[in-house]
PDB file of C-alpha atoms in Angstrom:
ATOM      1  CA  VAL P   1       4.553   0.039   5.027  1.00  0.00           C
ATOM      2  CA  SER P   2       4.331  -1.995   1.832  1.00  0.00           C
ATOM      3  CA  THR P   3       7.660  -3.698   2.492  1.00  0.00           C
ATOM      4  CA  ASN P   4       6.499  -4.844   5.922  1.00  0.00           C
ATOM      5  CA  LEU P   5       3.236  -6.007   4.385  1.00  0.00           C
ATOM      6  CA  PHE P   6       5.080  -8.282   1.947  1.00  0.00           C
ATOM      7  CA  ASP P   7       7.689  -9.634   4.373  1.00  0.00           C
ATOM      8  CA  GLY P   8       5.618 -12.749   4.937  1.00  0.00           C
ATOM      9  CA  VAL P   9       4.731 -13.442   1.309  1.00  0.00           C
ATOM     10  CA  MET P  10       7.989 -15.146   0.329  1.00  0.00           C
ATOM     11  CA  PRO P  11       8.039 -17.784   3.116  1.00  0.00           C
ATOM     12  CA  ALA P  12       4.278 -18.326   2.766  1.00  0.00           C
ATOM     13  CA  VAL P  13       4.579 -18.971  -0.975  1.00  0.00           C
ATOM     14  CA  SER P  14       7.634 -21.180  -0.431  1.00  0.00           C
ATOM     15  CA  GLU P  15       5.871 -23.370   2.125  1.00  0.00           C
ATOM     16  CA  ALA P  16       2.674 -23.627   0.096  1.00  0.00           C
ATOM     17  CA  LEU P  17       4.532 -24.581  -3.082  1.00  0.00           C
ATOM     18  CA  ALA P  18       6.578 -27.160  -1.189  1.00  0.00           C
ATOM     19  CA  LYS P  19       3.278 -28.817  -0.227  1.00  0.00           C
ATOM     20  CA  GLY P  20       1.945 -28.511  -3.784  1.00  0.00           C
ATOM     21  CA  HIS P  21      -0.788 -26.003  -2.890  1.00  0.00           C
ATOM     22  CA  LYS P  22      -0.722 -23.682  -5.893  1.00  0.00           C
ATOM     23  CA  MET P  23      -4.252 -22.473  -5.211  1.00  0.00           C
ATOM     24  CA  LEU P  24      -3.120 -21.262  -1.788  1.00  0.00           C
ATOM     25  CA  CYS P  25      -0.209 -19.429  -3.431  1.00  0.00           C
ATOM     26  CA  GLN P  26      -2.672 -17.786  -5.776  1.00  0.00           C
ATOM     27  CA  TYR P  27      -4.722 -16.684  -2.769  1.00  0.00           C
ATOM     28  CA  TYR P  28      -1.617 -15.115  -1.196  1.00  0.00           C
ATOM     29  CA  SER P  29      -0.894 -13.308  -4.455  1.00  0.00           C
ATOM     30  CA  VAL P  30      -4.447 -11.993  -4.859  1.00  0.00           C
ATOM     31  CA  GLN P  31      -4.580 -10.703  -1.293  1.00  0.00           C
ATOM     32  CA  SER P  32      -1.154  -9.104  -1.627  1.00  0.00           C
ATOM     33  CA  TYR P  33      -2.168  -7.248  -4.772  1.00  0.00           C
ATOM     34  CA  LYS P  34      -5.331  -6.017  -3.080  1.00  0.00           C
ATOM     35  CA  TRP P  35      -3.801  -4.918   0.207  1.00  0.00           C
ATOM     36  CA  GLY P  36      -0.713  -3.522  -1.474  1.00  0.00           C
ATOM     37  CA  ALA P  37      -2.952  -1.356  -3.639  1.00  0.00           C
ATOM     38  CA  VAL P  38      -5.144  -0.318  -0.711  1.00  0.00           C
ATOM     39  CA  ALA P  39      -2.229   0.666   1.533  1.00  0.00           C
ATOM     40  CA  SER P  40      -0.387   2.436  -1.278  1.00  0.00           C
ATOM     41  CA  ALA P  41      -3.477   4.326  -2.415  1.00  0.00           C
ATOM     42  CA  ALA P  42      -4.267   5.473   1.125  1.00  0.00           C
ATOM     43  CA  LEU P  43      -0.733   6.712   1.778  1.00  0.00           C
ATOM     44  CA  ALA P  44      -0.503   8.323  -1.666  1.00  0.00           C
ATOM     45  CA  ALA P  45      -3.718  10.282  -1.120  1.00  0.00           C
ATOM     46  CA  ILE P  46      -2.431  11.508   2.236  1.00  0.00           C
ATOM     47  CA  LEU P  47       1.040  12.444   1.024  1.00  0.00           C
ATOM     48  CA  LEU P  48      -0.209  14.179  -2.123  1.00  0.00           C
ATOM     49  CA  VAL P  49      -1.998  16.618   0.171  1.00  0.00           C
ATOM     50  CA  VAL P  50       0.435  16.740   3.063  1.00  0.00           C
ATOM     51  CA  ALA P  51       3.915  16.440   1.526  1.00  0.00           C
ATOM     52  CA  PRO P  52       4.014  19.626  -0.618  1.00  0.00           C
ATOM     53  CA  ARG P  53       2.467  21.709   2.170  1.00  0.00           C
ATOM     54  CA  PHE P  54       4.729  20.166   4.794  1.00  0.00           C
ATOM     55  CA  ILE P  55       7.843  20.939   2.749  1.00  0.00           C
ATOM     56  CA  ILE P  56       6.843  24.560   2.170  1.00  0.00           C
ATOM     57  CA  GLY P  57       5.510  25.105   5.678  1.00  0.00           C
ATOM     58  CA  SER P  58       8.532  23.645   7.444  1.00  0.00           C
ATOM     59  CA  SER P  59      11.297  24.735   5.043  1.00  0.00           C
ATOM     60  CA  GLY P  60      10.009  27.857   3.304  1.00  0.00           C
ATOM     61  CA  VAL P  61       8.999  28.887  -0.201  1.00  0.00           C
ATOM     62  CA  GLU P  62      12.579  28.475  -1.448  1.00  0.00           C
ATOM     63  CA  PHE P  63      11.839  24.730  -1.438  1.00  0.00           C
ATOM     64  CA  GLN P  64       8.918  25.168  -3.833  1.00  0.00           C
ATOM     65  CA  ARG P  65      10.572  22.954  -6.455  1.00  0.00           C
ATOM     66  CA  ALA P  66      11.005  20.150  -3.933  1.00  0.00           C
ATOM     67  CA  ALA P  67       7.320  20.467  -3.044  1.00  0.00           C
ATOM     68  CA  VAL P  68       6.394  20.105  -6.713  1.00  0.00           C
ATOM     69  CA  LEU P  69       8.655  17.067  -7.172  1.00  0.00           C
ATOM     70  CA  ALA P  70       7.077  15.437  -4.117  1.00  0.00           C
ATOM     71  CA  ILE P  71       3.908  14.873  -6.162  1.00  0.00           C
ATOM     72  CA  PRO P  72       5.316  12.603  -8.922  1.00  0.00           C
ATOM     73  CA  LEU P  73       7.630  10.925  -6.406  1.00  0.00           C
ATOM     74  CA  THR P  74       4.619  10.045  -4.253  1.00  0.00           C
ATOM     75  CA  ILE P  75       2.901   8.506  -7.269  1.00  0.00           C
ATOM     76  CA  PHE P  76       6.127   6.635  -8.042  1.00  0.00           C
ATOM     77  CA  GLY P  77       6.188   5.286  -4.500  1.00  0.00           C
ATOM     78  CA  SER P  78       2.582   4.127  -4.721  1.00  0.00           C
ATOM     79  CA  ILE P  79       3.313   1.616  -7.513  1.00  0.00           C
ATOM     80  CA  GLN P  80       6.486   0.098  -6.083  1.00  0.00           C
ATOM     81  CA  PHE P  81       4.550  -2.643  -4.329  1.00  0.00           C
ATOM     82  CA  LEU P  82       4.000  -4.353  -7.700  1.00  0.00           C
ATOM     83  CA  SER P  83       7.684  -5.098  -8.132  1.00  0.00           C
ATOM     84  CA  TRP P  84       8.195  -5.964  -4.451  1.00  0.00           C
ATOM     85  CA  LEU P  85       5.407  -8.522  -4.644  1.00  0.00           C
ATOM     86  CA  GLY P  86       6.935  -9.966  -7.795  1.00  0.00           C
ATOM     87  CA  ASP P  87      10.265 -10.321  -5.998  1.00  0.00           C
ATOM     88  CA  ALA P  88       8.606 -12.163  -3.117  1.00  0.00           C
ATOM     89  CA  ILE P  89       6.842 -14.546  -5.494  1.00  0.00           C
ATOM     90  CA  PHE P  90      10.022 -15.281  -7.459  1.00  0.00           C
ATOM     91  CA  LEU P  91      12.066 -15.973  -4.338  1.00  0.00           C
ATOM     92  CA  GLY P  92       9.298 -18.030  -2.737  1.00  0.00           C
ATOM     93  CA  SER P  93       9.018 -20.070  -5.929  1.00  0.00           C
ATOM     94  CA  ASN P  94      12.780 -20.730  -5.912  1.00  0.00           C
ATOM     95  CA  ARG P  95      13.276 -18.607  -9.037  1.00  0.00           C
ATOM     96  CA  PRO P  96      15.860 -16.049  -7.883  1.00  0.00           C
ATOM     97  CA  PHE P  97      17.192 -15.679 -11.422  1.00  0.00           C
ATOM     98  CA  LEU P  98      13.805 -14.259 -12.457  1.00  0.00           C
ATOM     99  CA  ARG P  99      14.110 -11.574  -9.809  1.00  0.00           C
ATOM    100  CA  ALA P 100      17.610 -10.737 -11.036  1.00  0.00           C
ATOM    101  CA  THR P 101      16.307 -10.546 -14.613  1.00  0.00           C
ATOM    102  CA  MET P 102      13.515  -8.187 -13.579  1.00  0.00           C
ATOM    103  CA  VAL P 103      15.950  -5.916 -11.741  1.00  0.00           C
ATOM    104  CA  LEU P 104      18.283  -5.901 -14.737  1.00  0.00           C
ATOM    105  CA  GLY P 105      15.425  -5.006 -17.057  1.00  0.00           C
ATOM    106  CA  GLU P 106      14.252  -2.205 -14.774  1.00  0.00           C
ATOM    107  CA  GLN P 107      17.708  -0.672 -14.543  1.00  0.00           C
ATOM    108  CA  THR P 108      18.165  -0.941 -18.311  1.00  0.00           C
ATOM    109  CA  ILE P 109      14.930   0.987 -18.873  1.00  0.00           C
ATOM    110  CA  ARG P 110      15.942   3.614 -16.341  1.00  0.00           C
ATOM    111  CA  ILE P 111      19.395   4.176 -17.796  1.00  0.00           C
ATOM    112  CA  GLY P 112      18.048   4.283 -21.336  1.00  0.00           C
ATOM    113  CA  LEU P 113      15.350   6.820 -20.477  1.00  0.00           C
ATOM    114  CA  MET P 114      17.755   8.986 -18.489  1.00  0.00           C
ATOM    115  CA  VAL P 115      20.189   9.104 -21.398  1.00  0.00           C
ATOM    116  CA  ALA P 116      17.372   9.948 -23.812  1.00  0.00           C
ATOM    117  CA  LEU P 117      15.526  12.500 -21.651  1.00  0.00           C
ATOM    118  CA  LEU P 118      18.124  14.144 -19.430  1.00  0.00           C
ATOM    119  CA  ALA P 119      19.065  16.943 -21.815  1.00  0.00           C
ATOM    120  CA  SER P 120      15.428  17.971 -22.314  1.00  0.00           C
ATOM    121  CA  PHE P 121      13.872  17.374 -18.884  1.00  0.00           C
ATOM    122  CA  GLN P 122      16.799  17.638 -16.434  1.00  0.00           C
ATOM    123  CA  ILE P 123      15.804  16.432 -12.949  1.00  0.00           C
ATOM    124  CA  GLU P 124      12.326  15.502 -14.171  1.00  0.00           C
ATOM    125  CA  ALA P 125      13.988  12.924 -16.444  1.00  0.00           C
ATOM    126  CA  LEU P 126      15.067  10.964 -13.369  1.00  0.00           C
ATOM    127  CA  VAL P 127      11.502  10.879 -12.067  1.00  0.00           C
ATOM    128  CA  ILE P 128      10.146   9.744 -15.448  1.00  0.00           C
ATOM    129  CA  ALA P 129      12.834   7.073 -15.809  1.00  0.00           C
ATOM    130  CA  TYR P 130      12.292   5.692 -12.336  1.00  0.00           C
ATOM    131  CA  PHE P 131       8.501   5.701 -12.700  1.00  0.00           C
ATOM    132  CA  LEU P 132       8.374   3.931 -16.067  1.00  0.00           C
ATOM    133  CA  GLY P 133      11.105   1.482 -15.050  1.00  0.00           C
ATOM    134  CA  ILE P 134       9.345   0.345 -11.880  1.00  0.00           C
ATOM    135  CA  LEU P 135       5.946   0.247 -13.587  1.00  0.00           C
ATOM    136  CA  ALA P 136       7.259  -1.921 -16.427  1.00  0.00           C
ATOM    137  CA  ARG P 137       8.942  -4.253 -13.954  1.00  0.00           C
ATOM    138  CA  GLY P 138       5.772  -4.655 -11.894  1.00  0.00           C
ATOM    139  CA  ILE P 139       3.556  -5.394 -14.897  1.00  0.00           C
ATOM    140  CA  VAL P 140       6.007  -7.789 -16.564  1.00  0.00           C
ATOM    141  CA  ALA P 141       6.593  -9.578 -13.240  1.00  0.00           C
ATOM    142  CA  TYR P 142       2.898 -10.502 -13.093  1.00  0.00           C
ATOM    143  CA  PHE P 143       2.987 -12.303 -16.450  1.00  0.00           C
ATOM    144  CA  VAL P 144       6.374 -13.898 -15.788  1.00  0.00           C
ATOM    145  CA  ALA P 145       5.154 -15.224 -12.422  1.00  0.00           C
ATOM    146  CA  ASN P 146       1.994 -16.503 -14.090  1.00  0.00           C
ATOM    147  CA  LYS P 147       4.060 -18.547 -16.571  1.00  0.00           C
ATOM    148  CA  TYR P 148       7.006 -19.728 -14.496  1.00  0.00           C
ATOM    149  CA  CYS P 149       5.775 -19.799 -10.854  1.00  0.00           C
ATOM    150  CA  PHE P 150       2.039 -20.407 -10.468  1.00  0.00           C
ATOM    151  CA  PRO P 151      -1.186 -19.077 -12.034  1.00  0.00           C
ATOM    152  CA  GLN P 152      -1.856 -15.467 -11.075  1.00  0.00           C
ATOM    153  CA  ARG P 153      -5.200 -13.735 -10.596  1.00  0.00           C
ATOM    154  CA  PHE P 154      -5.844 -10.012 -10.423  1.00  0.00           C
ATOM    155  CA  TYR P 155      -9.241  -8.624  -9.448  1.00  0.00           C
ATOM    156  CA  PHE P 156      -9.483  -5.290 -11.228  1.00  0.00           C
ATOM    157  CA  TRP P 157     -12.092  -3.600  -9.060  1.00  0.00           C
ATOM    158  CA  GLN P 158     -10.803  -4.470  -5.600  1.00  0.00           C
ATOM    159  CA  SER P 159      -7.128  -4.125  -6.497  1.00  0.00           C
ATOM    160  CA  LEU P 160      -7.178  -1.104  -8.813  1.00  0.00           C
ATOM    161  CA  ALA P 161     -10.462   0.699  -9.475  1.00  0.00           C
ATOM    162  CA  ALA P 162     -11.793   0.906  -5.907  1.00  0.00           C
ATOM    163  CA  PRO P 163      -8.426   1.962  -4.362  1.00  0.00           C
ATOM    164  CA  ALA P 164      -7.990   4.619  -7.075  1.00  0.00           C
ATOM    165  CA  ILE P 165     -11.517   5.997  -6.550  1.00  0.00           C
ATOM    166  CA  ALA P 166     -11.078   5.972  -2.766  1.00  0.00           C
ATOM    167  CA  ALA P 167      -7.715   7.729  -3.099  1.00  0.00           C
ATOM    168  CA  GLY P 168      -9.265  10.443  -5.268  1.00  0.00           C
ATOM    169  CA  LEU P 169     -12.108  11.049  -2.810  1.00  0.00           C
ATOM    170  CA  HIS P 170      -9.716  10.981   0.130  1.00  0.00           C
ATOM    171  CA  TYR P 171      -7.457  13.511  -1.592  1.00  0.00           C
ATOM    172  CA  LEU P 172     -10.406  15.906  -2.003  1.00  0.00           C
ATOM    173  CA  PHE P 173     -11.439  15.337   1.609  1.00  0.00           C
ATOM    174  CA  LEU P 174      -7.967  16.073   2.986  1.00  0.00           C
ATOM    175  CA  SER P 175      -7.563  19.062   0.666  1.00  0.00           C
ATOM    176  CA  LEU P 176     -10.710  20.511   2.189  1.00  0.00           C
ATOM    177  CA  ILE P 177      -9.347  19.956   5.691  1.00  0.00           C
ATOM    178  CA  ALA P 178      -6.036  21.545   4.673  1.00  0.00           C
ATOM    179  CA  GLN P 179      -7.834  24.765   3.737  1.00  0.00           C
ATOM    180  CA  PHE P 180      -8.895  25.191   7.364  1.00  0.00           C
ATOM    181  CA  VAL P 181      -5.846  23.734   9.114  1.00  0.00           C
ATOM    182  CA  TRP P 182      -2.771  24.722   7.128  1.00  0.00           C
ATOM    183  CA  ALA P 183      -1.431  28.242   7.792  1.00  0.00           C
ATOM    184  CA  LYS P 184       1.803  27.884   5.763  1.00  0.00           C
ATOM    185  CA  ASP P 185       3.953  27.446   8.860  1.00  0.00           C
ATOM    186  CA  ASP P 186       5.717  24.494  10.455  1.00  0.00           C
ATOM    187  CA  ILE P 187       3.237  23.985  13.327  1.00  0.00           C
ATOM    188  CA  SER P 188       0.165  23.772  11.100  1.00  0.00           C
ATOM    189  CA  SER P 189       2.126  21.549   8.710  1.00  0.00           C
ATOM    190  CA  ILE P 190       2.824  19.095  11.543  1.00  0.00           C
ATOM    191  CA  VAL P 191      -0.833  19.208  12.598  1.00  0.00           C
ATOM    192  CA  LEU P 192      -1.950  18.494   9.034  1.00  0.00           C
ATOM    193  CA  PHE P 193       0.569  15.660   8.813  1.00  0.00           C
ATOM    194  CA  PHE P 194      -0.840  14.117  12.000  1.00  0.00           C
ATOM    195  CA  ILE P 195      -4.450  14.481  10.844  1.00  0.00           C
ATOM    196  CA  GLY P 196      -3.660  12.836   7.523  1.00  0.00           C
ATOM    197  CA  LEU P 197      -1.775   9.873   8.986  1.00  0.00           C
ATOM    198  CA  VAL P 198      -3.886   9.073  12.051  1.00  0.00           C
ATOM    199  CA  PRO P 199      -7.496  10.275  12.514  1.00  0.00           C
ATOM    200  CA  ALA P 200      -8.253  10.670   8.787  1.00  0.00           C
ATOM    201  CA  MET P 201      -7.020   7.198   7.821  1.00  0.00           C
ATOM    202  CA  PRO P 202     -10.322   5.382   8.591  1.00  0.00           C
ATOM    203  CA  VAL P 203     -12.114   7.807   6.279  1.00  0.00           C
ATOM    204  CA  PHE P 204     -10.191   6.303   3.365  1.00  0.00           C
ATOM    205  CA  PHE P 205     -11.640   2.871   4.140  1.00  0.00           C
ATOM    206  CA  PHE P 206     -15.123   4.385   4.171  1.00  0.00           C
ATOM    207  CA  PHE P 207     -14.459   5.724   0.672  1.00  0.00           C
ATOM    208  CA  TYR P 208     -13.102   2.307  -0.309  1.00  0.00           C
ATOM    209  CA  ALA P 209     -16.389   0.767   0.846  1.00  0.00           C
ATOM    210  CA  LEU P 210     -18.329   3.467  -0.986  1.00  0.00           C
ATOM    211  CA  ALA P 211     -16.461   2.509  -4.165  1.00  0.00           C
ATOM    212  CA  GLY P 212     -17.474  -1.146  -3.692  1.00  0.00           C
ATOM    213  CA  GLY P 213     -14.106  -2.477  -2.564  1.00  0.00           C
ATOM    214  CA  TRP P 214     -15.331  -4.623   0.341  1.00  0.00           C
ATOM    215  CA  ASP P 215     -16.994  -8.007   0.115  1.00  0.00           C
ATOM    216  CA  ASP P 216     -18.293 -10.433   2.756  1.00  0.00           C
ATOM    217  CA  ALA P 217     -15.154 -12.580   2.717  1.00  0.00           C
ATOM    218  CA  GLY P 218     -12.918  -9.525   3.098  1.00  0.00           C
ATOM    219  CA  LEU P 219     -14.922  -8.223   6.030  1.00  0.00           C
ATOM    220  CA  GLU P 220     -14.785 -11.635   7.694  1.00  0.00           C
ATOM    221  CA  GLU P 221     -10.993 -11.610   7.338  1.00  0.00           C
ATOM    222  CA  ILE P 222     -10.834  -8.146   8.897  1.00  0.00           C
ATOM    223  CA  ASP P 223     -12.868  -9.429  11.835  1.00  0.00           C
ATOM    224  CA  GLU P 224     -10.560 -12.431  12.196  1.00  0.00           C
ATOM    225  CA  ALA P 225      -7.448 -10.270  11.895  1.00  0.00           C
ATOM    226  CA  SER P 226      -8.722  -8.025  14.678  1.00  0.00           C
ATOM    227  CA  ARG P 227      -8.530 -11.042  16.965  1.00  0.00           C
ATOM    228  CA  LEU P 228      -4.820 -11.406  16.196  1.00  0.00           C
ATOM    229  CA  THR P 229      -3.797  -7.940  17.363  1.00  0.00           C
ATOM    230  CA  GLY P 230      -1.881  -9.188  20.361  1.00  0.00           C
ATOM    231  CA  PHE P 231      -2.314  -7.627  23.766  1.00  0.00           C
ATOM    232  CA  LEU P 232      -4.980  -5.171  22.540  1.00  0.00           C
ATOM    233  CA  TYR P 233      -7.428  -7.951  21.776  1.00  0.00           C
ATOM    234  CA  ARG P 234      -6.427 -10.042  24.782  1.00  0.00           C
ATOM    235  CA  ALA P 235      -6.895  -7.077  27.108  1.00  0.00           C
ATOM    236  CA  GLU P 236     -10.417  -6.553  25.797  1.00  0.00           C
ATOM    237  CA  GLU P 237     -11.086 -10.292  26.016  1.00  0.00           C
ATOM    238  CA  ARG P 238      -9.975 -10.333  29.657  1.00  0.00           C
ATOM    239  CA  ARG P 239     -12.114  -7.275  30.420  1.00  0.00           C
ATOM    240  CA  VAL P 240     -15.225  -8.873  28.933  1.00  0.00           C
ATOM    241  CA  GLY P 241     -14.486 -12.181  30.651  1.00  0.00           C
ATOM    242  CA  LYS P 242     -14.036 -10.469  34.017  1.00  0.00           C
ATOM    243  CA  GLU P 243     -17.290  -8.587  33.557  1.00  0.00           C
ATOM    244  CA  CYS P 244     -19.143 -11.792  32.721  1.00  0.00           C
ATOM    245  CA  ARG P 245     -17.677 -13.623  35.734  1.00  0.00           C
ATOM    246  CA  SER P 246     -18.572 -10.818  38.117  1.00  0.00           C
ATOM    247  CA  ARG P 247     -22.079 -10.697  36.737  1.00  0.00           C
ATOM    248  CA  TRP P 248     -22.728 -14.434  37.104  1.00  0.00           C
ATOM    249  CA  SER P 249     -20.613 -15.174  40.191  1.00  0.00           C
ATOM    250  CA  PRO P 250     -22.699 -16.376  43.171  1.00  0.00           C
ATOM    251  CA  TYR P 251     -20.422 -14.284  45.416  1.00  0.00           C
TER     252      TYR P 251
END
């Protein structure tokens, strides 16, 4: 989901920089940080509830260790968007060597931590190494992009605090649903998976609003984006237009 979200960042930044519009690039960066955090937080909250139960319910209690490891791996996945956004900014700014440097640094951290921690933590050492490596890369990429590409801005509340609060509330909400839905079998695990990914998703955005994540400009962009949803919007537009014509037609 996050990868698809950032597919358009690189060409957008490249075109804006070619025209000298650094402020527009900064806008792309700010929005990408916000929506990357929102999407990642929503999916993390869902998977933290669903993934361990789904593994146990569909595969049995012998996969208990895999269910436990799904929790830190989900958290690891939720912060990957930071490095992916950095990559898009570096490539869009015609700084591919910066991306290569970030990747090299991340892998160096991972290898070093695995060597240092493997004997003591075993498989958990891999999770720790991957998590700290990707987190360091994402944070460093922000400051490197700020110095060598264009000025960066990060709005703490919309891009970190509000998504984290909404994710916590959503996790509690889905955990409550799981108590009534999940029967430790594969069918109820699939049902819980569906509930978490489809009908419960809008609830997360309610929690995000409750945490103060929305503003007027953001809501206006949501309204505008809804008009770009292809045939869904055009079908509704045609329906309304047909209704208006039939109502006012002299025939």
